[in-house]
Amino acid sequence: MDFREILGTSNKRRLRLIELMYYSREGLPSERILNELECSLPILLNDISLINELQDNFIVEKVKGLYRVKLKDDVSIGKLYSEALTTAPEFQIMEQLLFESCDNISELSSLLFLSTSNIQRYLKKIEPSLNKAGILLLYRPLRLEGKESVIRHFFYRY
């Protein structure tokens, strides 16, 4: 299962930006980044400032017209992914579903500080991806159901 399909457009774009900058450490001009991400300059600048605010292992700077990245020595792309995804509501919901920490949508919304309508919207978005993997999303109580081996593999991939 590709977990990216449950992410929203903004989070997918930020992950793509992190990948671009990580693999192009010599620097990239803004035109190339804008073409790759298919976004406008204000959105790019907003994403860069958000990425720079959320963690300190990966800092994007503009030097002589090129956007470059400053990395700490022991940082891998996996660590950058995990730091970027910890703030994504879709992944926070998935984590709560995997640990079965909430019995209903109201508890989940209180725990994650999201409205119940947003939780419902995210769950409806996540559900088709789970169904493709052979996992059912049950609402009463709120949990995942399916073959144990499939859910274990799902948890491992998560």
PDB file of C-alpha atoms in Angstrom:
ATOM      1  CA  MET A   1       0.000   0.000   0.000  1.00  0.00           C
ATOM      2  CA  ASP A   2       1.255   3.446  -0.888  1.00  0.00           C
ATOM      3  CA  PHE A   3       0.538   5.662   2.089  1.00  0.00           C
ATOM      4  CA  ARG A   4       0.918   8.799  -0.010  1.00  0.00           C
ATOM      5  CA  GLU A   5      -2.529   8.298  -1.488  1.00  0.00           C
ATOM      6  CA  ILE A   6      -4.151   9.102   1.857  1.00  0.00           C
ATOM      7  CA  LEU A   7      -2.327  12.440   2.127  1.00  0.00           C
ATOM      8  CA  GLY A   8      -3.782  15.762   1.122  1.00  0.00           C
ATOM      9  CA  THR A   9      -2.383  17.840  -1.732  1.00  0.00           C
ATOM     10  CA  SER A  10      -0.334  20.131   0.515  1.00  0.00           C
ATOM     11  CA  ASN A  11       1.350  17.306   2.389  1.00  0.00           C
ATOM     12  CA  LYS A  12       2.134  15.445  -0.847  1.00  0.00           C
ATOM     13  CA  ARG A  13       3.691  18.618  -2.253  1.00  0.00           C
ATOM     14  CA  ARG A  14       5.803  19.159   0.877  1.00  0.00           C
ATOM     15  CA  LEU A  15       7.070  15.568   0.756  1.00  0.00           C
ATOM     16  CA  ARG A  16       7.959  16.031  -2.905  1.00  0.00           C
ATOM     17  CA  LEU A  17       9.788  19.282  -2.025  1.00  0.00           C
ATOM     18  CA  ILE A  18      11.757  17.479   0.686  1.00  0.00           C
ATOM     19  CA  GLU A  19      12.704  14.754  -1.826  1.00  0.00           C
ATOM     20  CA  LEU A  20      13.755  17.274  -4.471  1.00  0.00           C
ATOM     21  CA  MET A  21      15.930  19.221  -2.084  1.00  0.00           C
ATOM     22  CA  TYR A  22      17.414  16.109  -0.445  1.00  0.00           C
ATOM     23  CA  TYR A  23      18.523  14.581  -3.738  1.00  0.00           C
ATOM     24  CA  SER A  24      19.690  17.887  -5.286  1.00  0.00           C
ATOM     25  CA  ARG A  25      22.006  19.244  -2.637  1.00  0.00           C
ATOM     26  CA  GLU A  26      23.905  21.407  -5.119  1.00  0.00           C
ATOM     27  CA  GLY A  27      20.803  23.604  -5.302  1.00  0.00           C
ATOM     28  CA  LEU A  28      17.845  24.184  -7.567  1.00  0.00           C
ATOM     29  CA  PRO A  29      16.466  27.344  -9.179  1.00  0.00           C
ATOM     30  CA  SER A  30      12.953  28.297  -8.157  1.00  0.00           C
ATOM     31  CA  GLU A  31      11.662  27.799 -11.733  1.00  0.00           C
ATOM     32  CA  ARG A  32      12.621  24.126 -11.702  1.00  0.00           C
ATOM     33  CA  ILE A  33      11.081  23.570  -8.270  1.00  0.00           C
ATOM     34  CA  LEU A  34       7.886  25.329  -9.348  1.00  0.00           C
ATOM     35  CA  ASN A  35       7.677  23.165 -12.478  1.00  0.00           C
ATOM     36  CA  GLU A  36       8.272  19.952 -10.527  1.00  0.00           C
ATOM     37  CA  LEU A  37       5.734  20.785  -7.822  1.00  0.00           C
ATOM     38  CA  GLU A  38       3.256  22.516 -10.138  1.00  0.00           C
ATOM     39  CA  CYS A  39       2.601  25.332  -7.696  1.00  0.00           C
ATOM     40  CA  SER A  40       3.010  29.095  -7.454  1.00  0.00           C
ATOM     41  CA  LEU A  41       5.906  30.969  -5.841  1.00  0.00           C
ATOM     42  CA  PRO A  42       3.909  32.098  -2.762  1.00  0.00           C
ATOM     43  CA  ILE A  43       2.882  28.480  -2.101  1.00  0.00           C
ATOM     44  CA  LEU A  44       6.502  27.345  -2.485  1.00  0.00           C
ATOM     45  CA  LEU A  45       7.741  30.003  -0.076  1.00  0.00           C
ATOM     46  CA  ASN A  46       5.014  29.083   2.401  1.00  0.00           C
ATOM     47  CA  ASP A  47       5.967  25.398   2.189  1.00  0.00           C
ATOM     48  CA  ILE A  48       9.650  26.195   2.684  1.00  0.00           C
ATOM     49  CA  SER A  49       8.943  28.317   5.758  1.00  0.00           C
ATOM     50  CA  LEU A  50       6.669  25.609   7.182  1.00  0.00           C
ATOM     51  CA  ILE A  51       9.289  22.896   6.619  1.00  0.00           C
ATOM     52  CA  ASN A  52      11.955  25.085   8.234  1.00  0.00           C
ATOM     53  CA  GLU A  53       9.695  25.768  11.257  1.00  0.00           C
ATOM     54  CA  LEU A  54       8.677  22.182  11.952  1.00  0.00           C
ATOM     55  CA  GLN A  55      12.119  20.647  12.334  1.00  0.00           C
ATOM     56  CA  ASP A  56      15.795  21.565  12.528  1.00  0.00           C
ATOM     57  CA  ASN A  57      17.492  18.666  10.701  1.00  0.00           C
ATOM     58  CA  PHE A  58      16.640  19.994   7.244  1.00  0.00           C
ATOM     59  CA  ILE A  59      16.802  23.723   6.487  1.00  0.00           C
ATOM     60  CA  VAL A  60      16.082  25.134   3.025  1.00  0.00           C
ATOM     61  CA  GLU A  61      17.905  28.377   2.213  1.00  0.00           C
ATOM     62  CA  LYS A  62      18.184  30.553  -0.856  1.00  0.00           C
ATOM     63  CA  VAL A  63      21.801  31.205  -1.815  1.00  0.00           C
ATOM     64  CA  LYS A  64      22.730  33.105  -5.001  1.00  0.00           C
ATOM     65  CA  GLY A  65      19.401  32.397  -6.675  1.00  0.00           C
ATOM     66  CA  LEU A  66      19.407  28.686  -5.845  1.00  0.00           C
ATOM     67  CA  TYR A  67      17.492  26.917  -3.130  1.00  0.00           C
ATOM     68  CA  ARG A  68      19.855  24.698  -1.171  1.00  0.00           C
ATOM     69  CA  VAL A  69      19.451  22.464   1.794  1.00  0.00           C
ATOM     70  CA  LYS A  70      21.456  22.302   4.989  1.00  0.00           C
ATOM     71  CA  LEU A  71      21.387  18.850   6.550  1.00  0.00           C
ATOM     72  CA  LYS A  72      22.714  17.528   9.806  1.00  0.00           C
ATOM     73  CA  ASP A  73      25.237  14.715   9.330  1.00  0.00           C
ATOM     74  CA  ASP A  74      23.166  11.752  10.490  1.00  0.00           C
ATOM     75  CA  VAL A  75      19.878  12.585   8.719  1.00  0.00           C
ATOM     76  CA  SER A  76      18.364  10.137   6.248  1.00  0.00           C
ATOM     77  CA  ILE A  77      15.417  10.623   3.914  1.00  0.00           C
ATOM     78  CA  GLY A  78      13.415   8.247   6.124  1.00  0.00           C
ATOM     79  CA  LYS A  79      13.894  10.458   9.152  1.00  0.00           C
ATOM     80  CA  LEU A  80      12.824  13.500   7.124  1.00  0.00           C
ATOM     81  CA  TYR A  81       9.708  11.658   5.961  1.00  0.00           C
ATOM     82  CA  SER A  82       8.780  10.662   9.495  1.00  0.00           C
ATOM     83  CA  GLU A  83       9.241  14.213  10.793  1.00  0.00           C
ATOM     84  CA  ALA A  84       7.125  15.637   7.981  1.00  0.00           C
ATOM     85  CA  LEU A  85       4.375  13.056   8.411  1.00  0.00           C
ATOM     86  CA  THR A  86       4.009  13.312  12.182  1.00  0.00           C
ATOM     87  CA  THR A  87       2.111  16.566  11.701  1.00  0.00           C
ATOM     88  CA  ALA A  88      -0.159  15.231   8.929  1.00  0.00           C
ATOM     89  CA  PRO A  89      -3.664  14.633  10.325  1.00  0.00           C
ATOM     90  CA  GLU A  90      -4.139  11.597   8.072  1.00  0.00           C
ATOM     91  CA  PHE A  91      -1.166   9.848   9.651  1.00  0.00           C
ATOM     92  CA  GLN A  92      -2.178  10.873  13.160  1.00  0.00           C
ATOM     93  CA  ILE A  93      -5.566   9.263  12.510  1.00  0.00           C
ATOM     94  CA  MET A  94      -3.922   6.127  11.106  1.00  0.00           C
ATOM     95  CA  GLU A  95      -1.772   5.837  14.211  1.00  0.00           C
ATOM     96  CA  GLN A  96      -4.795   6.065  16.491  1.00  0.00           C
ATOM     97  CA  LEU A  97      -6.619   3.447  14.400  1.00  0.00           C
ATOM     98  CA  LEU A  98      -3.657   1.067  14.586  1.00  0.00           C
ATOM     99  CA  PHE A  99      -3.403   1.391  18.359  1.00  0.00           C
ATOM    100  CA  GLU A 100      -7.204   1.338  18.821  1.00  0.00           C
ATOM    101  CA  SER A 101      -6.993   4.147  21.342  1.00  0.00           C
ATOM    102  CA  CYS A 102     -10.439   5.638  20.614  1.00  0.00           C
ATOM    103  CA  ASP A 103     -13.858   4.011  20.543  1.00  0.00           C
ATOM    104  CA  ASN A 104     -15.599   6.608  18.394  1.00  0.00           C
ATOM    105  CA  ILE A 105     -15.103   9.655  16.210  1.00  0.00           C
ATOM    106  CA  SER A 106     -15.818  12.071  19.066  1.00  0.00           C
ATOM    107  CA  GLU A 107     -12.996  10.667  21.188  1.00  0.00           C
ATOM    108  CA  LEU A 108     -10.655  10.742  18.219  1.00  0.00           C
ATOM    109  CA  SER A 109     -11.522  14.359  17.430  1.00  0.00           C
ATOM    110  CA  SER A 110     -10.907  15.362  21.048  1.00  0.00           C
ATOM    111  CA  LEU A 111      -7.588  13.538  21.133  1.00  0.00           C
ATOM    112  CA  LEU A 112      -6.294  15.079  17.882  1.00  0.00           C
ATOM    113  CA  PHE A 113      -7.863  18.524  18.387  1.00  0.00           C
ATOM    114  CA  LEU A 114      -9.764  18.290  15.101  1.00  0.00           C
ATOM    115  CA  SER A 115     -13.469  18.762  14.485  1.00  0.00           C
ATOM    116  CA  THR A 116     -15.628  15.675  14.136  1.00  0.00           C
ATOM    117  CA  SER A 117     -16.512  16.702  10.578  1.00  0.00           C
ATOM    118  CA  ASN A 118     -12.811  16.854   9.657  1.00  0.00           C
ATOM    119  CA  ILE A 119     -12.225  13.445  11.241  1.00  0.00           C
ATOM    120  CA  GLN A 120     -15.142  12.014   9.250  1.00  0.00           C
ATOM    121  CA  ARG A 121     -13.808  13.559   6.043  1.00  0.00           C
ATOM    122  CA  TYR A 122     -10.322  12.124   6.640  1.00  0.00           C
ATOM    123  CA  LEU A 123     -11.751   8.697   7.479  1.00  0.00           C
ATOM    124  CA  LYS A 124     -13.819   8.666   4.280  1.00  0.00           C
ATOM    125  CA  LYS A 125     -10.660   9.570   2.362  1.00  0.00           C
ATOM    126  CA  ILE A 126      -8.595   6.843   4.065  1.00  0.00           C
ATOM    127  CA  GLU A 127     -11.225   4.106   3.778  1.00  0.00           C
ATOM    128  CA  PRO A 128     -10.803   3.267   0.035  1.00  0.00           C
ATOM    129  CA  SER A 129      -7.046   2.834   0.501  1.00  0.00           C
ATOM    130  CA  LEU A 130      -7.643   0.487   3.406  1.00  0.00           C
ATOM    131  CA  ASN A 131     -10.205  -1.482   1.393  1.00  0.00           C
ATOM    132  CA  LYS A 132      -7.667  -1.950  -1.424  1.00  0.00           C
ATOM    133  CA  ALA A 133      -5.329  -3.514   1.128  1.00  0.00           C
ATOM    134  CA  GLY A 134      -8.087  -5.823   2.418  1.00  0.00           C
ATOM    135  CA  ILE A 135      -8.680  -3.960   5.658  1.00  0.00           C
ATOM    136  CA  LEU A 136     -12.114  -2.776   6.805  1.00  0.00           C
ATOM    137  CA  LEU A 137     -12.650   0.419   8.773  1.00  0.00           C
ATOM    138  CA  LEU A 138     -15.352  -0.059  11.398  1.00  0.00           C
ATOM    139  CA  TYR A 139     -16.942   2.955  13.048  1.00  0.00           C
ATOM    140  CA  ARG A 140     -18.649   1.384  16.078  1.00  0.00           C
ATOM    141  CA  PRO A 141     -16.262   0.819  17.750  1.00  0.00           C
ATOM    142  CA  LEU A 142     -13.694   2.722  15.712  1.00  0.00           C
ATOM    143  CA  ARG A 143     -11.120   0.156  14.628  1.00  0.00           C
ATOM    144  CA  LEU A 144      -9.529  -1.757  11.768  1.00  0.00           C
ATOM    145  CA  GLU A 145     -10.615  -5.277  10.902  1.00  0.00           C
ATOM    146  CA  GLY A 146      -9.193  -7.874   8.545  1.00  0.00           C
ATOM    147  CA  LYS A 147      -6.656 -10.671   8.371  1.00  0.00           C
ATOM    148  CA  GLU A 148      -4.115 -10.410  11.146  1.00  0.00           C
ATOM    149  CA  SER A 149      -1.193 -10.896   8.760  1.00  0.00           C
ATOM    150  CA  VAL A 150      -2.434  -8.077   6.510  1.00  0.00           C
ATOM    151  CA  ILE A 151      -2.858  -5.686   9.435  1.00  0.00           C
ATOM    152  CA  ARG A 152       0.570  -6.628  10.826  1.00  0.00           C
ATOM    153  CA  HIS A 153       2.144  -5.949   7.447  1.00  0.00           C
ATOM    154  CA  PHE A 154       0.194  -2.694   7.250  1.00  0.00           C
ATOM    155  CA  PHE A 155       1.505  -1.706  10.686  1.00  0.00           C
ATOM    156  CA  TYR A 156       5.050  -2.634   9.652  1.00  0.00           C
ATOM    157  CA  ARG A 157       4.778  -0.484   6.514  1.00  0.00           C
ATOM    158  CA  TYR A 158       3.340   2.362   8.548  1.00  0.00           C
TER     159      TYR A 158
END
